[in-house]
């Protein structure tokens, strides 16, 4: 019972760790299931810090899991984007958490190697000491510090330079969704930056652009077409206000990067296998 309570009490934290390292809620759940099966066989009396022990166990499972995922990604059709999560609006108030789980950040983290990503997440998001990281990764602390530094520099060069306020994000996103619903091409173009980029993920299962689309004209004309009915509504995805778009039987969860009151990047996840976690908010923890 003690083993079960320890795991359950840390489950939201463990899910958050696994999700940030994998970008997939489905794979994170699978990792937690494997970790649970290992945890029940652990001698609880020898575990002095269940939180650290469980994070270490989950991280090692993630690193093992990554080998399978890398092979799967090589066979993926089109652009790969993270699996979106429905989150409570309150998640946006925890700035560090909302930034680290944003679709934009997860896309950046996907460019890191498995070990670099694990070190970055555990150090920068969960503030884990280097000696514990050393034990988890199986490398000397000095080496782990170098890995952490390289990962920070890599992420800093690619992350959104300036975070916008919650209110600014809301205004811009709602203008975008209203323009989509009404089919107003000029209003849509006004809310898009001239060099806006749209990245879509259909996984080869639904129609979606298989390469990034650049430029306000191409993106706007792709989104708004004559005689095409669109339903678009706002919802909280990964700690930020995003949207859900439905058209001609297809559904996409949409996340945005906003700068200077315009949308500079759109992530549209239409792969139906990645839209299964939008029925109820996911509880995350740091």
PDB file of C-alpha atoms in Angstrom:
ATOM      1  CA  UNK A   1       0.000   0.000   0.000  1.00  0.00           C
ATOM      2  CA  UNK A   2       2.886   2.358   0.809  1.00  0.00           C
ATOM      3  CA  UNK A   3       4.475   1.581  -2.584  1.00  0.00           C
ATOM      4  CA  UNK A   4       1.219   2.304  -4.347  1.00  0.00           C
ATOM      5  CA  UNK A   5       0.628   5.549  -2.451  1.00  0.00           C
ATOM      6  CA  UNK A   6       4.149   6.815  -3.213  1.00  0.00           C
ATOM      7  CA  UNK A   7       3.770   6.191  -6.915  1.00  0.00           C
ATOM      8  CA  UNK A   8       0.264   7.620  -7.120  1.00  0.00           C
ATOM      9  CA  UNK A   9       1.149  10.728  -5.143  1.00  0.00           C
ATOM     10  CA  UNK A  10       3.961  11.467  -7.623  1.00  0.00           C
ATOM     11  CA  UNK A  11       2.124  10.331 -10.734  1.00  0.00           C
ATOM     12  CA  UNK A  12       1.352  13.800 -12.153  1.00  0.00           C
ATOM     13  CA  UNK A  13       4.977  14.776 -11.690  1.00  0.00           C
ATOM     14  CA  UNK A  14       6.228  11.572 -13.332  1.00  0.00           C
ATOM     15  CA  UNK A  15       3.860  12.021 -16.261  1.00  0.00           C
ATOM     16  CA  UNK A  16       5.090  15.602 -16.733  1.00  0.00           C
ATOM     17  CA  UNK A  17       8.724  14.443 -16.704  1.00  0.00           C
ATOM     18  CA  UNK A  18       8.066  11.692 -19.251  1.00  0.00           C
ATOM     19  CA  UNK A  19       5.906  13.906 -21.462  1.00  0.00           C
ATOM     20  CA  UNK A  20       8.466  16.712 -21.618  1.00  0.00           C
ATOM     21  CA  UNK A  21      11.151  14.202 -22.601  1.00  0.00           C
ATOM     22  CA  UNK A  22       8.981  12.450 -25.204  1.00  0.00           C
ATOM     23  CA  UNK A  23       6.460  14.971 -26.525  1.00  0.00           C
ATOM     24  CA  UNK A  24       3.854  12.218 -26.531  1.00  0.00           C
ATOM     25  CA  UNK A  25       1.242  11.637 -23.852  1.00  0.00           C
ATOM     26  CA  UNK A  26       0.572   8.131 -25.149  1.00  0.00           C
ATOM     27  CA  UNK A  27       4.227   7.152 -24.904  1.00  0.00           C
ATOM     28  CA  UNK A  28       4.516   8.853 -21.512  1.00  0.00           C
ATOM     29  CA  UNK A  29       1.645   6.708 -20.218  1.00  0.00           C
ATOM     30  CA  UNK A  30       3.382   3.592 -21.535  1.00  0.00           C
ATOM     31  CA  UNK A  31       6.600   4.605 -19.776  1.00  0.00           C
ATOM     32  CA  UNK A  32       4.714   5.120 -16.507  1.00  0.00           C
ATOM     33  CA  UNK A  33       3.138   1.694 -16.836  1.00  0.00           C
ATOM     34  CA  UNK A  34       6.566   0.105 -17.195  1.00  0.00           C
ATOM     35  CA  UNK A  35       7.878   2.165 -14.281  1.00  0.00           C
ATOM     36  CA  UNK A  36       4.953   1.054 -12.121  1.00  0.00           C
ATOM     37  CA  UNK A  37       5.648  -2.628 -12.855  1.00  0.00           C
ATOM     38  CA  UNK A  38       9.257  -2.107 -11.770  1.00  0.00           C
ATOM     39  CA  UNK A  39       8.267  -0.019  -8.746  1.00  0.00           C
ATOM     40  CA  UNK A  40       6.063  -2.704  -7.200  1.00  0.00           C
ATOM     41  CA  UNK A  41       9.100  -5.014  -7.079  1.00  0.00           C
ATOM     42  CA  UNK A  42      11.262  -2.454  -5.282  1.00  0.00           C
ATOM     43  CA  UNK A  43      12.107  -2.899  -1.585  1.00  0.00           C
ATOM     44  CA  UNK A  44      10.393   0.217  -0.225  1.00  0.00           C
ATOM     45  CA  UNK A  45      12.432   0.176   2.968  1.00  0.00           C
ATOM     46  CA  UNK A  46      15.568   0.920   0.933  1.00  0.00           C
ATOM     47  CA  UNK A  47      14.100   3.973  -0.804  1.00  0.00           C
ATOM     48  CA  UNK A  48      14.838   7.095   1.246  1.00  0.00           C
ATOM     49  CA  UNK A  49      13.623   9.607  -1.341  1.00  0.00           C
ATOM     50  CA  UNK A  50      10.724   8.183  -3.380  1.00  0.00           C
ATOM     51  CA  UNK A  51      10.421  11.315  -5.551  1.00  0.00           C
ATOM     52  CA  UNK A  52      14.047  11.233  -6.703  1.00  0.00           C
ATOM     53  CA  UNK A  53      13.999   7.450  -7.055  1.00  0.00           C
ATOM     54  CA  UNK A  54      10.869   7.481  -9.211  1.00  0.00           C
ATOM     55  CA  UNK A  55      12.121  10.313 -11.429  1.00  0.00           C
ATOM     56  CA  UNK A  56      15.342   8.376 -11.937  1.00  0.00           C
ATOM     57  CA  UNK A  57      13.389   5.231 -12.814  1.00  0.00           C
ATOM     58  CA  UNK A  58      11.118   7.055 -15.280  1.00  0.00           C
ATOM     59  CA  UNK A  59      14.047   8.842 -16.933  1.00  0.00           C
ATOM     60  CA  UNK A  60      15.879   5.585 -17.529  1.00  0.00           C
ATOM     61  CA  UNK A  61      12.712   4.101 -19.004  1.00  0.00           C
ATOM     62  CA  UNK A  62      12.394   7.135 -21.288  1.00  0.00           C
ATOM     63  CA  UNK A  63      15.962   6.749 -22.532  1.00  0.00           C
ATOM     64  CA  UNK A  64      15.311   3.086 -23.303  1.00  0.00           C
ATOM     65  CA  UNK A  65      12.014   4.006 -24.980  1.00  0.00           C
ATOM     66  CA  UNK A  66      13.735   6.599 -27.169  1.00  0.00           C
ATOM     67  CA  UNK A  67      15.489   3.931 -29.225  1.00  0.00           C
ATOM     68  CA  UNK A  68      12.146   2.612 -30.428  1.00  0.00           C
ATOM     69  CA  UNK A  69      10.789   6.105 -30.990  1.00  0.00           C
ATOM     70  CA  UNK A  70      13.735   7.171 -33.136  1.00  0.00           C
ATOM     71  CA  UNK A  71      13.072   4.273 -35.500  1.00  0.00           C
ATOM     72  CA  UNK A  72       9.360   5.160 -35.560  1.00  0.00           C
ATOM     73  CA  UNK A  73      10.091   8.818 -36.345  1.00  0.00           C
ATOM     74  CA  UNK A  74      12.237   7.826 -39.320  1.00  0.00           C
ATOM     75  CA  UNK A  75       9.173   6.167 -40.861  1.00  0.00           C
ATOM     76  CA  UNK A  76       6.756   8.979 -39.981  1.00  0.00           C
ATOM     77  CA  UNK A  77       4.912  10.562 -42.914  1.00  0.00           C
ATOM     78  CA  UNK A  78       5.307  14.331 -43.148  1.00  0.00           C
ATOM     79  CA  UNK A  79       6.144  16.669 -40.274  1.00  0.00           C
ATOM     80  CA  UNK A  80       6.123  15.282 -36.731  1.00  0.00           C
ATOM     81  CA  UNK A  81       4.630  17.476 -33.981  1.00  0.00           C
ATOM     82  CA  UNK A  82       4.083  16.771 -30.272  1.00  0.00           C
ATOM     83  CA  UNK A  83       0.842  15.293 -29.001  1.00  0.00           C
ATOM     84  CA  UNK A  84      -1.208  18.197 -27.569  1.00  0.00           C
ATOM     85  CA  UNK A  85      -2.685  18.171 -24.089  1.00  0.00           C
ATOM     86  CA  UNK A  86      -5.811  19.886 -22.852  1.00  0.00           C
ATOM     87  CA  UNK A  87      -4.743  21.891 -19.788  1.00  0.00           C
ATOM     88  CA  UNK A  88      -6.491  24.087 -17.247  1.00  0.00           C
ATOM     89  CA  UNK A  89      -6.157  27.862 -17.710  1.00  0.00           C
ATOM     90  CA  UNK A  90      -4.434  27.898 -14.297  1.00  0.00           C
ATOM     91  CA  UNK A  91      -1.446  26.086 -15.820  1.00  0.00           C
ATOM     92  CA  UNK A  92      -0.565  29.274 -17.701  1.00  0.00           C
ATOM     93  CA  UNK A  93      -0.098  31.079 -14.385  1.00  0.00           C
ATOM     94  CA  UNK A  94       2.895  28.859 -13.573  1.00  0.00           C
ATOM     95  CA  UNK A  95       5.133  30.537 -16.147  1.00  0.00           C
ATOM     96  CA  UNK A  96       8.009  28.052 -16.024  1.00  0.00           C
ATOM     97  CA  UNK A  97       5.656  25.103 -16.447  1.00  0.00           C
ATOM     98  CA  UNK A  98       3.563  26.647 -19.221  1.00  0.00           C
ATOM     99  CA  UNK A  99       6.674  27.538 -21.226  1.00  0.00           C
ATOM    100  CA  UNK A 100       8.340  24.156 -20.794  1.00  0.00           C
ATOM    101  CA  UNK A 101       5.272  22.200 -21.950  1.00  0.00           C
ATOM    102  CA  UNK A 102       4.289  24.536 -24.794  1.00  0.00           C
ATOM    103  CA  UNK A 103       4.133  22.983 -28.245  1.00  0.00           C
ATOM    104  CA  UNK A 104       6.774  25.456 -29.443  1.00  0.00           C
ATOM    105  CA  UNK A 105       9.192  24.414 -26.687  1.00  0.00           C
ATOM    106  CA  UNK A 106       8.553  20.704 -27.243  1.00  0.00           C
ATOM    107  CA  UNK A 107       9.363  21.212 -30.934  1.00  0.00           C
ATOM    108  CA  UNK A 108      12.678  22.783 -29.907  1.00  0.00           C
ATOM    109  CA  UNK A 109      13.415  19.980 -27.446  1.00  0.00           C
ATOM    110  CA  UNK A 110      12.844  17.477 -30.245  1.00  0.00           C
ATOM    111  CA  UNK A 111      16.053  18.775 -31.869  1.00  0.00           C
ATOM    112  CA  UNK A 112      18.107  17.633 -28.854  1.00  0.00           C
ATOM    113  CA  UNK A 113      19.566  14.171 -28.494  1.00  0.00           C
ATOM    114  CA  UNK A 114      17.884  11.869 -25.918  1.00  0.00           C
ATOM    115  CA  UNK A 115      20.530  12.392 -23.227  1.00  0.00           C
ATOM    116  CA  UNK A 116      20.712  16.156 -23.783  1.00  0.00           C
ATOM    117  CA  UNK A 117      16.940  16.423 -23.592  1.00  0.00           C
ATOM    118  CA  UNK A 118      16.766  14.417 -20.376  1.00  0.00           C
ATOM    119  CA  UNK A 119      19.473  16.539 -18.764  1.00  0.00           C
ATOM    120  CA  UNK A 120      17.858  19.794 -19.914  1.00  0.00           C
ATOM    121  CA  UNK A 121      14.398  18.845 -18.636  1.00  0.00           C
ATOM    122  CA  UNK A 122      15.592  17.550 -15.282  1.00  0.00           C
ATOM    123  CA  UNK A 123      17.991  20.429 -14.658  1.00  0.00           C
ATOM    124  CA  UNK A 124      16.200  23.439 -16.143  1.00  0.00           C
ATOM    125  CA  UNK A 125      12.585  22.492 -15.443  1.00  0.00           C
ATOM    126  CA  UNK A 126      12.823  20.346 -12.318  1.00  0.00           C
ATOM    127  CA  UNK A 127      16.047  21.824 -10.886  1.00  0.00           C
ATOM    128  CA  UNK A 128      17.642  18.449 -10.203  1.00  0.00           C
ATOM    129  CA  UNK A 129      21.168  18.580  -8.691  1.00  0.00           C
ATOM    130  CA  UNK A 130      24.079  17.571 -10.920  1.00  0.00           C
ATOM    131  CA  UNK A 131      25.095  14.687  -8.662  1.00  0.00           C
ATOM    132  CA  UNK A 132      21.654  13.120  -9.095  1.00  0.00           C
ATOM    133  CA  UNK A 133      21.777  13.750 -12.835  1.00  0.00           C
ATOM    134  CA  UNK A 134      25.155  12.071 -12.934  1.00  0.00           C
ATOM    135  CA  UNK A 135      23.701   8.954 -11.337  1.00  0.00           C
ATOM    136  CA  UNK A 136      20.719   8.893 -13.696  1.00  0.00           C
ATOM    137  CA  UNK A 137      22.712   9.447 -16.885  1.00  0.00           C
ATOM    138  CA  UNK A 138      25.645   7.296 -15.849  1.00  0.00           C
ATOM    139  CA  UNK A 139      28.260   9.945 -16.600  1.00  0.00           C
ATOM    140  CA  UNK A 140      30.582  12.026 -14.356  1.00  0.00           C
ATOM    141  CA  UNK A 141      29.098  15.223 -12.955  1.00  0.00           C
ATOM    142  CA  UNK A 142      31.577  17.335 -14.955  1.00  0.00           C
ATOM    143  CA  UNK A 143      30.390  15.694 -18.171  1.00  0.00           C
ATOM    144  CA  UNK A 144      26.752  16.233 -17.194  1.00  0.00           C
ATOM    145  CA  UNK A 145      27.475  19.931 -16.619  1.00  0.00           C
ATOM    146  CA  UNK A 146      28.888  20.175 -20.141  1.00  0.00           C
ATOM    147  CA  UNK A 147      25.845  18.395 -21.568  1.00  0.00           C
ATOM    148  CA  UNK A 148      23.559  20.779 -19.671  1.00  0.00           C
ATOM    149  CA  UNK A 149      25.452  23.833 -20.948  1.00  0.00           C
ATOM    150  CA  UNK A 150      25.311  22.663 -24.568  1.00  0.00           C
ATOM    151  CA  UNK A 151      21.603  21.885 -24.248  1.00  0.00           C
ATOM    152  CA  UNK A 152      20.870  25.332 -22.760  1.00  0.00           C
ATOM    153  CA  UNK A 153      22.737  27.054 -25.581  1.00  0.00           C
ATOM    154  CA  UNK A 154      20.972  24.932 -28.192  1.00  0.00           C
ATOM    155  CA  UNK A 155      17.536  25.708 -26.756  1.00  0.00           C
ATOM    156  CA  UNK A 156      18.296  29.405 -26.209  1.00  0.00           C
ATOM    157  CA  UNK A 157      19.221  29.783 -29.887  1.00  0.00           C
ATOM    158  CA  UNK A 158      15.919  28.290 -31.023  1.00  0.00           C
ATOM    159  CA  UNK A 159      13.314  29.210 -28.431  1.00  0.00           C
ATOM    160  CA  UNK A 160      10.843  32.080 -28.651  1.00  0.00           C
ATOM    161  CA  UNK A 161      12.826  35.192 -27.809  1.00  0.00           C
ATOM    162  CA  UNK A 162      10.121  37.104 -25.977  1.00  0.00           C
ATOM    163  CA  UNK A 163       7.138  35.569 -24.211  1.00  0.00           C
ATOM    164  CA  UNK A 164       3.893  37.482 -24.636  1.00  0.00           C
ATOM    165  CA  UNK A 165       1.382  38.097 -21.897  1.00  0.00           C
ATOM    166  CA  UNK A 166      -1.610  35.867 -21.421  1.00  0.00           C
ATOM    167  CA  UNK A 167      -3.944  38.701 -22.457  1.00  0.00           C
ATOM    168  CA  UNK A 168      -2.022  39.478 -25.663  1.00  0.00           C
ATOM    169  CA  UNK A 169      -2.016  35.805 -26.648  1.00  0.00           C
ATOM    170  CA  UNK A 170      -5.763  35.641 -26.055  1.00  0.00           C
ATOM    171  CA  UNK A 171      -6.544  38.717 -28.153  1.00  0.00           C
ATOM    172  CA  UNK A 172      -4.459  37.555 -31.111  1.00  0.00           C
ATOM    173  CA  UNK A 173      -5.723  33.967 -31.021  1.00  0.00           C
ATOM    174  CA  UNK A 174      -9.360  35.059 -30.822  1.00  0.00           C
ATOM    175  CA  UNK A 175      -8.879  37.414 -33.795  1.00  0.00           C
ATOM    176  CA  UNK A 176      -7.394  34.543 -35.781  1.00  0.00           C
ATOM    177  CA  UNK A 177     -10.223  32.150 -34.930  1.00  0.00           C
ATOM    178  CA  UNK A 178     -12.894  34.763 -35.694  1.00  0.00           C
ATOM    179  CA  UNK A 179     -11.362  35.405 -39.110  1.00  0.00           C
ATOM    180  CA  UNK A 180     -11.367  31.674 -39.820  1.00  0.00           C
ATOM    181  CA  UNK A 181     -15.002  31.245 -38.783  1.00  0.00           C
ATOM    182  CA  UNK A 182     -16.183  34.121 -40.961  1.00  0.00           C
ATOM    183  CA  UNK A 183     -13.869  33.372 -43.872  1.00  0.00           C
ATOM    184  CA  UNK A 184     -12.484  36.917 -43.849  1.00  0.00           C
ATOM    185  CA  UNK A 185      -9.204  36.562 -45.736  1.00  0.00           C
ATOM    186  CA  UNK A 186      -8.016  40.145 -45.191  1.00  0.00           C
ATOM    187  CA  UNK A 187      -8.717  39.974 -41.450  1.00  0.00           C
ATOM    188  CA  UNK A 188      -6.831  36.714 -41.271  1.00  0.00           C
ATOM    189  CA  UNK A 189      -3.853  38.154 -43.135  1.00  0.00           C
ATOM    190  CA  UNK A 190      -3.816  41.128 -40.766  1.00  0.00           C
ATOM    191  CA  UNK A 191      -3.264  38.887 -37.753  1.00  0.00           C
ATOM    192  CA  UNK A 192      -0.527  36.843 -39.454  1.00  0.00           C
ATOM    193  CA  UNK A 193       3.063  38.054 -39.617  1.00  0.00           C
ATOM    194  CA  UNK A 194       4.445  38.528 -43.160  1.00  0.00           C
ATOM    195  CA  UNK A 195       6.892  35.640 -42.646  1.00  0.00           C
ATOM    196  CA  UNK A 196       4.458  33.369 -40.770  1.00  0.00           C
ATOM    197  CA  UNK A 197       5.121  29.622 -40.960  1.00  0.00           C
ATOM    198  CA  UNK A 198       2.524  26.872 -40.722  1.00  0.00           C
ATOM    199  CA  UNK A 199       3.619  23.354 -39.768  1.00  0.00           C
ATOM    200  CA  UNK A 200       0.996  20.616 -40.020  1.00  0.00           C
ATOM    201  CA  UNK A 201       1.063  17.037 -38.748  1.00  0.00           C
ATOM    202  CA  UNK A 202      -1.355  14.619 -40.381  1.00  0.00           C
ATOM    203  CA  UNK A 203       0.807  11.541 -39.889  1.00  0.00           C
ATOM    204  CA  UNK A 204      -0.198  10.321 -43.337  1.00  0.00           C
ATOM    205  CA  UNK A 205      -3.658   9.574 -41.952  1.00  0.00           C
ATOM    206  CA  UNK A 206      -5.416  12.800 -42.959  1.00  0.00           C
ATOM    207  CA  UNK A 207      -4.732  15.489 -45.539  1.00  0.00           C
ATOM    208  CA  UNK A 208      -2.045  17.916 -44.327  1.00  0.00           C
ATOM    209  CA  UNK A 209       0.869  19.806 -45.807  1.00  0.00           C
ATOM    210  CA  UNK A 210       3.904  17.517 -45.618  1.00  0.00           C
ATOM    211  CA  UNK A 211       6.368  20.389 -45.481  1.00  0.00           C
ATOM    212  CA  UNK A 212       6.262  23.751 -43.680  1.00  0.00           C
ATOM    213  CA  UNK A 213       4.305  26.486 -45.494  1.00  0.00           C
ATOM    214  CA  UNK A 214       5.918  29.935 -45.385  1.00  0.00           C
ATOM    215  CA  UNK A 215       4.539  33.417 -45.997  1.00  0.00           C
ATOM    216  CA  UNK A 216       1.295  35.175 -45.155  1.00  0.00           C
ATOM    217  CA  UNK A 217      -0.238  34.751 -48.602  1.00  0.00           C
ATOM    218  CA  UNK A 218       0.311  31.003 -48.872  1.00  0.00           C
ATOM    219  CA  UNK A 219      -0.718  30.332 -45.264  1.00  0.00           C
ATOM    220  CA  UNK A 220      -3.875  32.469 -45.452  1.00  0.00           C
ATOM    221  CA  UNK A 221      -5.019  30.934 -48.722  1.00  0.00           C
ATOM    222  CA  UNK A 222      -4.395  27.463 -47.352  1.00  0.00           C
ATOM    223  CA  UNK A 223      -6.571  28.176 -44.321  1.00  0.00           C
ATOM    224  CA  UNK A 224      -9.410  30.134 -45.941  1.00  0.00           C
ATOM    225  CA  UNK A 225     -10.978  28.747 -49.098  1.00  0.00           C
ATOM    226  CA  UNK A 226     -14.211  29.691 -50.881  1.00  0.00           C
ATOM    227  CA  UNK A 227     -17.321  27.725 -49.865  1.00  0.00           C
ATOM    228  CA  UNK A 228     -15.455  25.991 -47.055  1.00  0.00           C
ATOM    229  CA  UNK A 229     -17.263  25.961 -43.708  1.00  0.00           C
ATOM    230  CA  UNK A 230     -14.986  26.124 -40.690  1.00  0.00           C
ATOM    231  CA  UNK A 231     -15.794  25.742 -36.992  1.00  0.00           C
ATOM    232  CA  UNK A 232     -13.086  27.221 -34.790  1.00  0.00           C
ATOM    233  CA  UNK A 233     -13.034  27.632 -31.023  1.00  0.00           C
ATOM    234  CA  UNK A 234     -10.446  28.481 -28.401  1.00  0.00           C
ATOM    235  CA  UNK A 235      -9.139  26.057 -25.811  1.00  0.00           C
ATOM    236  CA  UNK A 236      -6.127  25.739 -23.554  1.00  0.00           C
ATOM    237  CA  UNK A 237      -3.418  23.540 -25.037  1.00  0.00           C
ATOM    238  CA  UNK A 238      -0.159  22.866 -23.220  1.00  0.00           C
ATOM    239  CA  UNK A 239      -0.514  25.855 -20.921  1.00  0.00           C
ATOM    240  CA  UNK A 240      -1.316  28.361 -23.686  1.00  0.00           C
ATOM    241  CA  UNK A 241      -4.459  29.490 -25.437  1.00  0.00           C
ATOM    242  CA  UNK A 242      -4.795  27.605 -28.711  1.00  0.00           C
ATOM    243  CA  UNK A 243      -7.679  26.397 -30.779  1.00  0.00           C
ATOM    244  CA  UNK A 244      -9.579  23.480 -32.233  1.00  0.00           C
ATOM    245  CA  UNK A 245     -10.540  23.707 -35.909  1.00  0.00           C
ATOM    246  CA  UNK A 246     -13.052  21.515 -37.696  1.00  0.00           C
ATOM    247  CA  UNK A 247     -13.652  21.534 -41.438  1.00  0.00           C
ATOM    248  CA  UNK A 248     -15.069  18.962 -43.849  1.00  0.00           C
ATOM    249  CA  UNK A 249     -14.963  16.255 -41.199  1.00  0.00           C
ATOM    250  CA  UNK A 250     -11.332  16.884 -40.269  1.00  0.00           C
ATOM    251  CA  UNK A 251     -10.199  18.141 -36.847  1.00  0.00           C
ATOM    252  CA  UNK A 252      -6.959  19.853 -35.887  1.00  0.00           C
ATOM    253  CA  UNK A 253      -5.612  21.159 -32.609  1.00  0.00           C
ATOM    254  CA  UNK A 254      -3.768  24.404 -33.275  1.00  0.00           C
ATOM    255  CA  UNK A 255      -1.061  26.103 -31.253  1.00  0.00           C
ATOM    256  CA  UNK A 256       0.455  29.517 -31.950  1.00  0.00           C
ATOM    257  CA  UNK A 257       3.617  31.525 -31.425  1.00  0.00           C
ATOM    258  CA  UNK A 258       2.744  35.214 -31.074  1.00  0.00           C
ATOM    259  CA  UNK A 259       5.164  38.118 -31.391  1.00  0.00           C
ATOM    260  CA  UNK A 260       4.403  41.842 -31.731  1.00  0.00           C
ATOM    261  CA  UNK A 261       0.641  41.183 -31.771  1.00  0.00           C
ATOM    262  CA  UNK A 262       0.875  38.861 -34.764  1.00  0.00           C
ATOM    263  CA  UNK A 263       1.132  35.113 -35.257  1.00  0.00           C
ATOM    264  CA  UNK A 264       4.577  34.092 -36.472  1.00  0.00           C
ATOM    265  CA  UNK A 265       4.146  30.318 -36.282  1.00  0.00           C
ATOM    266  CA  UNK A 266       1.204  27.924 -36.397  1.00  0.00           C
ATOM    267  CA  UNK A 267       1.385  24.292 -35.321  1.00  0.00           C
ATOM    268  CA  UNK A 268      -1.590  22.270 -36.580  1.00  0.00           C
ATOM    269  CA  UNK A 269      -1.861  18.721 -35.219  1.00  0.00           C
ATOM    270  CA  UNK A 270      -4.420  16.793 -37.282  1.00  0.00           C
ATOM    271  CA  UNK A 271      -3.170  13.230 -36.820  1.00  0.00           C
ATOM    272  CA  UNK A 272      -6.232  11.637 -35.153  1.00  0.00           C
ATOM    273  CA  UNK A 273      -3.994   9.367 -33.082  1.00  0.00           C
ATOM    274  CA  UNK A 274      -2.625  12.481 -31.364  1.00  0.00           C
ATOM    275  CA  UNK A 275      -6.001  14.030 -30.529  1.00  0.00           C
ATOM    276  CA  UNK A 276      -7.142  11.509 -27.929  1.00  0.00           C
ATOM    277  CA  UNK A 277      -6.131  13.573 -24.854  1.00  0.00           C
ATOM    278  CA  UNK A 278      -8.461  16.506 -25.479  1.00  0.00           C
ATOM    279  CA  UNK A 279     -11.533  15.231 -23.646  1.00  0.00           C
ATOM    280  CA  UNK A 280     -10.462  16.380 -20.189  1.00  0.00           C
ATOM    281  CA  UNK A 281      -7.669  18.536 -18.734  1.00  0.00           C
ATOM    282  CA  UNK A 282      -4.436  16.796 -17.805  1.00  0.00           C
ATOM    283  CA  UNK A 283      -3.004  17.538 -14.371  1.00  0.00           C
ATOM    284  CA  UNK A 284       0.688  18.414 -14.589  1.00  0.00           C
ATOM    285  CA  UNK A 285       3.166  19.065 -11.794  1.00  0.00           C
ATOM    286  CA  UNK A 286       6.675  20.337 -11.168  1.00  0.00           C
TER     287      UNK A 286
END
